[in-house]
Coordinates of C-alpha atoms and ligand atoms in Angstrom, one line a residue:
M77 CA 0.0 0.0 0.0
H78 CA 1.3 3.5 -0.9
S79 CA 1.4 6.4 1.5
V80 CA -0.6 9.4 0.4
D81 CA 2.6 11.3 -0.5
Q82 CA 4.0 8.3 -2.4
A83 CA 0.7 7.9 -4.4
I84 CA 0.7 11.6 -5.3
A85 CA 4.3 11.5 -6.3
R86 CA 3.7 8.4 -8.5
L87 CA 0.8 10.1 -10.2
L88 CA 2.7 13.4 -10.7
A89 CA 5.7 11.5 -12.2
T90 CA 3.5 10.5 -15.2
V91 CA 2.1 14.0 -15.9
Q92 CA 2.4 15.4 -19.4
P93 CA 0.7 18.8 -19.1
I94 CA -1.7 20.0 -21.7
A95 CA 0.5 21.7 -24.4
D96 CA -2.3 23.2 -26.5
V97 CA -2.7 26.9 -26.1
E98 CA -5.8 28.9 -26.8
Q99 CA -6.5 32.6 -26.7
L100 CA -9.3 33.3 -24.3
G101 CA -11.2 36.5 -24.2
I102 CA -10.3 38.5 -21.1
D103 CA -13.8 38.0 -19.8
Q104 CA -13.5 34.2 -20.2
C105 CA -10.1 33.6 -18.7
C106 CA -10.8 33.5 -15.0
G107 CA -10.2 30.0 -13.7
A108 CA -8.0 29.1 -16.7
V109 CA -4.2 28.4 -16.4
L110 CA -1.9 30.8 -18.0
A111 CA 0.1 29.2 -20.8
K112 CA 2.9 31.8 -21.2
R113 CA 4.9 34.2 -19.1
L114 CA 3.4 37.6 -19.4
V115 CA 5.4 40.8 -19.6
S116 CA 3.7 44.1 -19.4
G117 CA 3.7 46.2 -22.5
V118 CA 2.6 49.3 -20.6
N119 CA 3.0 51.3 -17.5
V120 CA 0.1 51.2 -15.0
P121 CA -0.8 53.9 -14.3
P122 CA 0.4 55.3 -17.6
A123 CA 1.2 58.8 -16.2
D124 CA 1.5 60.5 -12.8
N125 CA -2.1 61.1 -11.6
S126 CA -3.9 62.6 -8.7
A127 CA -4.9 60.4 -5.8
M128 CA -7.4 63.0 -4.5
D129 CA -9.7 65.8 -5.5
G130 CA -7.8 69.1 -5.0
Y131 CA -5.2 71.4 -6.5
A132 CA -2.0 70.6 -8.2
L133 CA 1.0 73.0 -8.1
R134 CA 4.7 73.2 -7.7
H135 CA 5.6 72.8 -4.1
D136 CA 7.9 75.8 -4.1
S137 CA 5.3 78.2 -5.4
W138 CA 3.4 78.2 -2.1
H139 CA 4.7 80.5 0.6
H140 CA 1.9 81.4 2.9
A141 CA -1.7 80.4 3.8
D142 CA -2.9 83.9 3.0
T143 CA -1.3 84.3 -0.4
P144 CA -3.8 83.4 -3.2
I145 CA -2.5 81.3 -6.1
P146 CA -4.2 81.8 -9.4
V147 CA -6.0 78.7 -10.8
S148 CA -4.8 78.4 -14.4
Q149 CA -6.5 75.2 -15.6
R150 CA -9.1 72.6 -14.7
V151 CA -8.1 68.9 -15.1
P152 CA -10.9 66.3 -14.7
A153 CA -10.2 62.6 -15.1
G154 CA -9.9 61.7 -18.8
A155 CA -8.5 65.1 -19.8
V156 CA -5.0 65.9 -21.0
A157 CA -3.3 68.4 -18.8
E158 CA -1.4 71.3 -20.1
K159 CA 2.0 72.4 -18.7
L160 CA 1.4 74.3 -15.5
A161 CA 1.9 78.0 -15.9
P162 CA 4.6 79.2 -13.4
G163 CA 3.2 80.4 -10.0
T164 CA -0.3 78.9 -10.6
A165 CA -2.3 75.9 -9.5
A166 CA -4.5 73.5 -11.4
R167 CA -7.9 72.4 -10.2
I168 CA -7.6 68.6 -10.3
F169 CA -9.7 65.5 -9.6
T170 CA -9.0 61.9 -8.6
G171 CA -7.4 60.0 -11.5
A172 CA -6.6 63.0 -13.6
E173 CA -3.2 63.4 -15.1
I174 CA -0.8 65.7 -13.2
P175 CA 0.1 68.7 -15.3
P176 CA 3.7 68.8 -16.3
D177 CA 5.7 70.9 -13.8
A178 CA 3.3 70.3 -10.9
D179 CA 4.8 68.1 -8.2
T180 CA 2.2 68.1 -5.4
V181 CA -1.5 67.8 -4.9
V182 CA -3.3 69.6 -2.0
I183 CA -6.6 68.0 -1.0
Q184 CA -9.5 70.3 -1.5
E185 CA -10.4 70.1 2.2
N186 CA -7.3 72.3 2.9
C187 CA -8.1 74.8 0.2
S188 CA -10.6 77.5 -0.5
E189 CA -11.1 79.0 -4.0
I190 CA -12.2 82.6 -4.4
D191 CA -12.4 84.6 -7.6
G192 CA -10.2 82.2 -9.6
S193 CA -7.5 81.9 -7.0
V194 CA -6.9 79.3 -4.3
L195 CA -5.9 79.8 -0.7
I196 CA -4.0 76.8 0.6
K197 CA -4.3 76.6 4.4
K198 CA -2.1 73.7 4.9
M199 CA 0.7 72.6 2.4
P200 CA 1.5 68.9 2.5
E201 CA 5.0 67.7 1.7
K202 CA 6.3 67.7 -1.8
G203 CA 5.0 64.8 -3.9
A204 CA 1.9 64.4 -1.7
N205 CA -1.2 62.8 -3.2
I206 CA 0.4 61.9 -6.5
R207 CA 0.3 58.3 -7.8
P208 CA 3.5 58.0 -9.9
R209 CA 3.5 56.5 -13.3
A210 CA 4.1 52.7 -13.3
Q211 CA 3.5 52.6 -9.5
D212 CA 1.4 49.4 -10.0
V213 CA 3.1 47.7 -13.0
A214 CA 6.1 48.9 -15.0
K215 CA 6.5 48.4 -18.7
G216 CA 8.7 45.3 -19.3
Q217 CA 7.9 43.8 -15.8
V218 CA 7.1 40.1 -15.7
V219 CA 3.6 40.2 -14.3
L220 CA 2.7 36.5 -14.3
E221 CA 4.6 33.3 -14.9
A222 CA 3.1 30.4 -17.0
G223 CA 1.3 27.9 -14.9
R224 CA -0.7 30.3 -12.8
R225 CA -4.4 29.7 -12.4
L226 CA -6.1 33.0 -13.0
R227 CA -8.3 34.3 -10.2
P228 CA -10.5 37.5 -10.4
Q229 CA -7.5 39.6 -9.3
E230 CA -5.2 38.3 -12.0
T231 CA -8.0 38.8 -14.5
G232 CA -8.3 42.4 -13.4
L233 CA -4.6 43.0 -13.5
L234 CA -4.4 41.6 -17.1
A235 CA -7.3 43.9 -18.1
S236 CA -5.4 46.8 -16.5
L237 CA -2.5 46.1 -19.0
G238 CA -5.0 46.4 -21.8
M239 CA -5.0 42.7 -22.7
A240 CA -8.1 41.7 -24.6
T241 CA -7.1 38.0 -24.9
V242 CA -5.0 35.8 -22.7
P243 CA -3.0 32.7 -23.7
A244 CA -4.3 29.9 -21.7
C245 CA -3.8 26.1 -21.6
R246 CA -6.6 24.3 -23.3
R247 CA -9.1 23.2 -20.7
L248 CA -8.5 19.6 -19.5
R249 CA -11.2 17.3 -20.7
V250 CA -12.2 14.9 -18.0
A251 CA -14.5 11.9 -18.6
V252 CA -16.6 11.0 -15.5
L253 CA -18.3 7.7 -15.0
S254 CA -20.4 6.4 -12.1
N255 CA -20.2 2.7 -11.6
G256 CA -22.8 0.8 -9.7
S257 CA -25.9 -1.3 -10.5
E258 CA -27.7 0.3 -7.6
L259 CA -27.5 3.8 -8.9
V260 CA -30.4 5.9 -10.0
E261 CA -30.4 9.5 -11.2
P262 CA -32.0 12.2 -9.2
G263 CA -35.5 12.8 -10.4
E264 CA -36.1 9.1 -11.0
P265 CA -38.0 7.0 -8.5
V266 CA -35.8 4.7 -6.3
A267 CA -36.8 1.1 -6.2
G268 CA -35.7 -1.4 -3.6
G269 CA -31.9 -1.8 -3.4
Q270 CA -31.3 1.4 -5.3
I271 CA -29.7 4.7 -4.2
Y272 CA -29.3 8.1 -5.9
N273 CA -26.2 8.7 -7.8
S274 CA -24.4 11.5 -5.9
N275 CA -20.8 11.0 -7.0
R276 CA -21.6 12.0 -10.5
Y277 CA -22.8 15.5 -9.4
L278 CA -20.1 15.9 -6.8
L279 CA -17.4 15.1 -9.3
N280 CA -18.9 17.1 -12.1
A281 CA -19.2 20.1 -9.9
L282 CA -15.7 19.7 -8.5
L283 CA -14.1 19.3 -11.9
R284 CA -16.0 22.2 -13.4
G285 CA -15.0 24.3 -10.5
W286 CA -11.4 23.5 -11.2
G287 CA -11.9 24.9 -14.7
F288 CA -12.1 21.5 -16.6
E289 CA -14.4 20.4 -19.3
V290 CA -16.5 17.5 -18.1
M291 CA -17.4 14.7 -20.5
D292 CA -20.2 13.0 -18.5
L293 CA -20.5 9.3 -19.2
G294 CA -23.4 8.7 -16.7
I295 CA -23.9 5.4 -15.0
V296 CA -22.4 2.1 -15.9
R297 CA -23.7 -1.1 -14.3
D298 CA -21.5 -3.6 -12.5
D299 CA -21.0 -5.5 -15.7
P300 CA -17.4 -6.0 -17.0
A301 CA -18.4 -6.1 -20.6
E302 CA -20.3 -2.8 -20.3
I303 CA -17.5 -1.2 -18.4
Q304 CA -15.0 -2.4 -20.9
Q305 CA -17.0 -1.1 -23.8
L306 CA -17.5 2.3 -22.3
L307 CA -13.8 2.8 -21.2
G308 CA -12.6 1.6 -24.6
E309 CA -14.8 4.1 -26.4
T310 CA -13.8 6.9 -24.1
A311 CA -10.1 6.4 -24.2
G312 CA -8.5 8.9 -26.6
K313 CA -11.6 11.2 -26.4
A314 CA -10.7 12.6 -23.0
D315 CA -7.4 13.7 -21.4
V316 CA -8.2 11.6 -18.3
I317 CA -11.0 9.3 -17.1
V318 CA -12.3 9.5 -13.6
S319 CA -14.7 6.8 -12.2
S320 CA -16.3 6.2 -8.9
G321 CA -17.2 2.9 -7.4
G322 CA -16.2 -0.7 -8.2
V323 CA -12.5 -0.5 -7.3
S324 CA -12.7 -2.3 -4.0
V325 CA -12.2 -6.1 -3.3
G326 CA -15.8 -7.3 -3.8
E327 CA -16.9 -9.7 -6.5
E328 CA -18.9 -7.0 -8.1
D329 CA -16.0 -4.6 -8.3
H330 CA -14.8 -4.9 -11.9
I331 CA -13.1 -1.6 -12.6
R332 CA -9.5 -2.8 -11.8
N333 CA -9.7 -5.9 -14.0
V334 CA -11.1 -4.0 -16.9
V335 CA -8.5 -1.3 -16.7
A336 CA -5.7 -3.9 -16.4
G337 CA -7.1 -5.6 -19.5
L338 CA -7.4 -2.5 -21.6
G339 CA -4.1 -1.0 -20.5
A340 CA -2.4 -1.1 -17.1
L341 CA -3.3 -0.7 -13.5
E342 CA -0.3 1.1 -12.1
L343 CA -1.3 1.8 -8.5
W344 CA -4.0 0.4 -6.2
K345 CA -4.7 1.1 -2.6
V346 CA -3.5 4.2 -0.8
S347 CA -3.0 4.5 3.0
I348 CA -5.7 7.1 3.2
K349 CA -9.0 7.1 5.2
P350 CA -11.5 7.4 3.8
G351 CA -10.6 6.2 0.3
K352 CA -8.2 3.3 0.5
P353 CA -9.2 1.5 -2.7
F354 CA -8.1 4.4 -4.9
A355 CA -6.7 3.1 -8.2
F356 CA -4.6 4.7 -11.0
G357 CA -3.8 3.3 -14.4
H358 CA -4.1 3.8 -18.1
V359 CA -6.8 2.6 -20.6
C360 CA -5.5 2.5 -24.2
G361 CA -3.1 5.2 -23.4
T362 CA -5.5 7.5 -21.5
P363 CA -4.8 8.1 -17.8
F364 CA -7.5 6.6 -15.5
L365 CA -8.3 7.5 -11.9
G366 CA -10.5 5.0 -10.1
L367 CA -12.1 6.6 -7.0
P368 CA -13.9 4.6 -4.4
G369 CA -17.7 4.5 -4.3
N370 CA -18.5 6.0 -0.9
P371 CA -19.2 9.7 -1.4
A372 CA -17.0 11.0 1.4
S373 CA -14.1 8.8 0.0
V374 CA -14.8 10.4 -3.4
L375 CA -14.5 13.9 -2.0
V376 CA -11.4 13.2 0.0
T377 CA -9.5 11.2 -2.7
A378 CA -10.5 13.7 -5.3
L379 CA -9.3 16.7 -3.2
I380 CA -6.2 15.1 -1.8
V381 CA -4.9 12.6 -4.5
A382 CA -6.6 13.5 -7.8
R383 CA -6.4 17.3 -7.4
P384 CA -2.7 17.8 -7.6
Y385 CA -2.5 15.4 -10.5
L386 CA -5.3 17.0 -12.5
W387 CA -4.0 20.5 -11.7
S388 CA -0.6 19.5 -13.0
L389 CA -2.1 17.9 -16.2
Q390 CA -3.9 21.2 -16.7
G391 CA -0.6 23.0 -16.6
M392 CA -0.5 24.5 -13.1
S393 CA 3.0 24.9 -11.9
N394 CA 2.2 24.8 -8.2
T395 CA -0.3 22.4 -6.9
E396 CA 0.7 22.3 -3.3
V397 CA -1.6 23.7 -0.7
Q398 CA -0.2 24.9 2.6
P399 CA -2.3 23.6 5.6
M400 CA -3.2 26.0 8.4
Q401 CA -2.1 25.1 11.9
V402 CA -5.2 25.0 14.1
R403 CA -6.0 23.7 17.6
A404 CA -8.1 20.6 17.9
T405 CA -11.0 20.6 20.3
F406 CA -11.1 16.7 20.3
S407 CA -8.9 13.8 21.0
R408 CA -8.5 10.8 18.7
K409 CA -6.5 7.6 18.8
A410 CA -3.8 6.9 16.2
P411 CA -5.2 5.6 12.9
S412 CA -3.5 2.9 10.8
R413 CA -4.0 5.1 7.6
T414 CA -3.6 8.8 7.3
E415 CA -7.0 10.2 8.0
Y416 CA -8.6 13.3 6.5
L417 CA -11.1 14.3 9.1
R418 CA -14.2 16.2 8.2
V419 CA -14.0 19.1 10.6
R420 CA -15.3 22.6 11.1
H421 CA -12.9 25.5 11.9
S422 CA -14.5 28.1 14.1
P423 CA -13.2 30.6 16.7
K424 CA -13.4 27.6 19.2
G425 CA -10.8 25.7 17.1
L426 CA -11.4 22.6 15.1
E427 CA -14.5 20.6 15.8
I428 CA -15.0 17.2 14.4
Y429 CA -18.1 15.8 12.8
P430 CA -19.3 13.0 15.1
S431 CA -19.2 10.3 12.4
Q432 CA -16.3 10.0 10.1
S433 CA -17.7 7.1 8.1
S434 CA -16.9 7.1 4.4
G435 CA -20.6 7.0 3.6
I436 CA -21.4 10.2 5.3
L437 CA -21.2 13.0 2.8
F438 CA -23.1 15.3 5.2
S439 CA -19.9 15.5 7.3
S440 CA -18.4 17.6 4.6
V441 CA -21.5 19.8 4.2
W442 CA -21.5 20.5 8.0
G443 CA -17.8 21.3 7.9
N444 CA -15.4 23.7 6.1
G445 CA -12.3 21.6 5.6
L446 CA -10.2 18.5 6.3
A447 CA -7.9 18.0 9.2
V448 CA -5.0 15.7 8.6
Q449 CA -4.2 13.0 11.1
P450 CA -1.1 11.1 9.9
E451 CA -1.0 7.4 10.4
G452 CA 0.3 6.4 13.8
H453 CA -0.3 9.9 15.3
E454 CA -2.7 10.5 18.2
I455 CA -4.5 13.7 18.5
H456 CA -4.9 15.2 22.0
K457 CA -7.4 17.9 22.7
G458 CA -5.5 21.2 22.4
D459 CA -3.0 19.9 19.9
T460 CA -2.2 22.0 16.9
I461 CA -2.9 20.0 13.8
D462 CA -2.9 20.5 10.0
F463 CA -6.1 21.9 8.6
L464 CA -6.9 22.2 4.9
P465 CA -9.9 24.6 4.3
Y466 CA -12.1 23.5 1.4
A467 CA -11.6 26.9 0.0
L468 CA -7.9 26.2 -0.7
L469 CA -8.8 22.9 -2.5
L470 CA -11.7 24.0 -4.7
Ligands
AMP567 P1 -18.3 0.3 -4.2 O1 -16.9 0.9 -4.0 O2 -18.7 0.2 -5.6 O3 -18.4 -0.9 -3.4 O4 -19.2 1.4 -3.5 C1 -19.1 1.7 -2.1 C2 -20.4 2.3 -1.6 O5 -20.5 3.5 -2.3 C3 -21.6 1.5 -1.9 O6 -22.5 1.6 -0.7 C4 -22.2 2.2 -3.0 O7 -23.6 2.0 -3.1 C5 -21.8 3.6 -2.8 N1 -21.7 4.3 -4.1 C6 -21.1 3.9 -5.2 N2 -21.2 4.7 -6.2 C7 -22.0 5.7 -5.8 C8 -22.6 6.9 -6.4 N3 -22.3 7.2 -7.6 N4 -23.4 7.7 -5.6 C9 -23.6 7.3 -4.4 N5 -23.2 6.3 -3.7 C10 -22.4 5.4 -4.4
MG568 MG1 -20.2 -0.9 -6.3

């Protein structure tokens, strides 16, 4: 059996990231992975501009609070400022370009304008209230490296550089299949022995949230011939296939044999709880991830084992997530496999959901992340333990 770290390392060692690049519209790029290093072609802001509404002038043209200074121009945002006439001030507004030769902006609260001249009650230091050209980003500066997943703030930054399109890695295409003869789709009546298919929607949502394209294969029964046909047809059409169910040791668990027959089963069983029967292999050259059937196992193995692998396939350069250190409000005996506990982080510390059974998906709905309990480690109330908020994994 592989440790969690070994399993992840084995998967990562096989990764060949998506090489296809597509130009995405700036409004479509959030969530995508940047395919190229981006260097700014412009300065942001493009020119010195005013941070406040007020008056722009040369610092050395002010001598006394009672001496009026003529106002020689008015510069609203969007206007082009003229060179400042010597000994004068410009009425100026936030975001407007500083007139050449002005070096300071006085906020309007410290000024009074009478008959075309301004009295400045309090002069700030030279350079005050001016946002210098290129303060945010300088022309020629590397703004983002390839492999970054674009969040709303990166999207905004790229727009601030004037980029209308962004070179992104083609979205990973992930085929999803739900294996189990007992499965029924939501909306259908459930007969005796049947349960609703939750993994399909859990996985689809997770994968789409990660920015992938989902190729939804629906349900396949516990029938080796049916599984074989579906996997065979899907190989080559998706970048990776993800299944749930049918990877355990029961007589009705056929996934592993079919994968081995169509390609290779390269890894089976990880020392993780929930989720031990996790499987990895290839079918006709297409990578295959076999997640267990229990919904909490699906969530945990998807977030912990599949996520770094899929993120790498998608072209992300850094797939590591730094856990937070948080105090446990519970004690727990040492497990034989590394456990990912469904917990809730609150001002009280980490609380644990009373049942950690792999069939209890509600534990993850109740909570806001996973606490890590390494195999062989006890947790004592008050211990500081690793906590992975779902927000960092989604
Ligand atoms: P298996 O690994 O196929 O033995 O499945 C383990 C448990 O997970 C069984 O109780 C299954 O009924 C349940 N299960 C498998 N697939 C799904 C699914 N798609 N949705 C909900 N439960 C499932
Ligand atoms: Mg099954």
